[in-house]
Amino acid sequence: MIHVLGRERAWELLDGLVAAEAERARGLLTEVAQLPSARRQARLSLAFGEREDAADRLRAVMASASGCLRKALYRALPPYHRSLFPGQALEASSPGDAPGMEALAARLIREATR
């Protein structure tokens, strides 16, 4: 987080920590600073949870999705997000579904929630 919010002063800000914690924090900062931007953002999302507007964004994605994609999205949603779509039924994928539909659905959900 310090890398994102205070990149220029990150090392200076760590100097105020207790020696053992400062050393650990420096190691983590070095590791995070070397990650590509997308990986850094994903790591922060995992550490700090979902976006506040995740439900609204998921509703928008679901509203704009076609039938097959909508079914794949619903299958990929965690149970606590499925409650956002009470009219949707859980259906198994069919042999006629496009290859990669599940991966696309999972990616869209990640993008909407993080």
Short mmCIF file of C-alpha atoms in Angstrom, two decimals:
data_model
loop_
_atom_site.label_atom_id
_atom_site.label_comp_id
_atom_site.label_asym_id
_atom_site.label_seq_id
_atom_site.Cartn_x
_atom_site.Cartn_y
_atom_site.Cartn_z
CA MET A 1 0.00 0.00 0.00
CA ILE A 2 2.82 2.35 0.80
CA HIS A 3 4.22 1.77 -2.69
CA VAL A 4 0.94 2.90 -4.22
CA LEU A 5 0.16 5.89 -2.01
CA GLY A 6 3.64 7.21 -1.23
CA ARG A 7 5.98 5.75 -3.80
CA GLU A 8 8.51 8.59 -3.64
CA ARG A 9 8.68 8.54 0.18
CA ALA A 10 8.09 4.83 0.77
CA TRP A 11 11.60 4.00 2.03
CA GLU A 12 11.70 7.11 4.21
CA LEU A 13 8.35 6.24 5.79
CA LEU A 14 9.62 2.77 6.74
CA ASP A 15 12.49 4.28 8.75
CA GLY A 16 10.06 5.10 11.57
CA LEU A 17 9.31 1.43 12.25
CA VAL A 18 10.96 -0.76 14.89
CA ALA A 19 14.10 -2.39 13.44
CA ALA A 20 12.66 -5.91 13.03
CA GLU A 21 9.43 -4.65 11.49
CA ALA A 22 11.31 -2.16 9.29
CA GLU A 23 13.44 -4.96 7.86
CA ARG A 24 10.38 -7.09 7.11
CA ALA A 25 8.57 -4.10 5.57
CA ARG A 26 11.58 -3.27 3.38
CA GLY A 27 11.61 -6.82 2.07
CA LEU A 28 7.90 -6.66 1.22
CA LEU A 29 8.31 -3.25 -0.40
CA THR A 30 11.16 -4.54 -2.54
CA GLU A 31 9.06 -7.54 -3.58
CA VAL A 32 5.99 -5.44 -4.42
CA ALA A 33 7.98 -2.76 -6.26
CA GLN A 34 9.34 -5.40 -8.64
CA LEU A 35 5.89 -6.70 -9.62
CA PRO A 36 4.24 -5.54 -12.84
CA SER A 37 1.45 -3.03 -12.25
CA ALA A 38 -1.38 -5.52 -12.83
CA ARG A 39 0.11 -8.03 -10.36
CA ARG A 40 0.64 -5.25 -7.82
CA GLN A 41 -3.00 -4.19 -8.12
CA ALA A 42 -4.20 -7.78 -7.80
CA ARG A 43 -2.12 -8.30 -4.68
CA LEU A 44 -3.54 -5.15 -3.09
CA SER A 45 -7.06 -6.21 -3.99
CA LEU A 46 -6.55 -9.57 -2.32
CA ALA A 47 -5.09 -7.90 0.76
CA PHE A 48 -7.76 -5.24 1.14
CA GLY A 49 -10.88 -6.94 -0.19
CA GLU A 50 -13.52 -6.05 -2.73
CA ARG A 51 -14.47 -2.66 -4.05
CA GLU A 52 -17.29 -0.87 -2.27
CA ASP A 53 -19.26 -0.73 -5.51
CA ALA A 54 -18.70 -4.40 -6.43
CA ALA A 55 -22.42 -5.25 -6.32
CA ASP A 56 -23.31 -2.42 -8.71
CA ARG A 57 -20.49 -3.33 -11.06
CA LEU A 58 -21.53 -7.00 -11.07
CA ARG A 59 -25.11 -6.02 -11.86
CA ALA A 60 -23.88 -3.91 -14.78
CA VAL A 61 -21.73 -6.75 -16.14
CA MET A 62 -24.60 -9.21 -15.81
CA ALA A 63 -27.05 -6.80 -17.49
CA SER A 64 -24.77 -6.35 -20.50
CA ALA A 65 -23.92 -10.05 -20.92
CA SER A 66 -25.48 -12.34 -23.51
CA GLY A 67 -27.32 -15.52 -22.48
CA CYS A 68 -24.35 -17.93 -22.54
CA LEU A 69 -22.03 -15.47 -20.86
CA ARG A 70 -24.68 -14.60 -18.27
CA LYS A 71 -24.99 -18.28 -17.36
CA ALA A 72 -21.19 -18.62 -17.10
CA LEU A 73 -20.99 -15.48 -14.96
CA TYR A 74 -23.63 -16.82 -12.59
CA ARG A 75 -21.82 -20.17 -12.30
CA ALA A 76 -18.55 -18.37 -11.52
CA LEU A 77 -20.02 -16.09 -8.85
CA PRO A 78 -19.38 -16.95 -5.22
CA PRO A 79 -22.61 -17.88 -3.40
CA TYR A 80 -22.78 -14.57 -1.52
CA HIS A 81 -22.87 -12.69 -4.84
CA ARG A 82 -25.47 -14.98 -6.40
CA SER A 83 -28.03 -13.47 -4.04
CA LEU A 84 -27.76 -10.27 -6.13
CA PHE A 85 -29.54 -12.13 -8.95
CA PRO A 86 -32.58 -13.89 -7.45
CA GLY A 87 -34.19 -14.56 -10.85
CA GLN A 88 -31.15 -16.37 -12.24
CA ALA A 89 -30.93 -20.16 -11.97
CA LEU A 90 -27.73 -22.15 -11.67
CA GLU A 91 -27.30 -24.13 -14.89
CA ALA A 92 -24.50 -26.48 -15.87
CA SER A 93 -22.40 -25.57 -18.88
CA SER A 94 -23.41 -27.23 -22.10
CA PRO A 95 -21.23 -28.74 -24.84
CA GLY A 96 -22.29 -25.94 -27.19
CA ASP A 97 -20.79 -23.19 -25.00
CA ALA A 98 -17.86 -21.35 -26.51
CA PRO A 99 -14.43 -22.47 -25.32
CA GLY A 100 -13.02 -20.04 -22.81
CA MET A 101 -16.42 -18.79 -21.64
CA GLU A 102 -15.73 -19.84 -18.04
CA ALA A 103 -12.34 -18.09 -18.08
CA LEU A 104 -13.90 -14.93 -19.50
CA ALA A 105 -16.62 -14.99 -16.86
CA ALA A 106 -14.08 -15.41 -14.06
CA ARG A 107 -12.01 -12.51 -15.44
CA LEU A 108 -15.04 -10.22 -15.70
CA ILE A 109 -15.99 -10.99 -12.11
CA ARG A 110 -12.45 -10.26 -10.91
CA GLU A 111 -12.44 -6.97 -12.81
CA ALA A 112 -15.83 -5.96 -11.41
CA THR A 113 -15.00 -6.75 -7.80
CA ARG A 114 -11.40 -5.61 -7.43
#
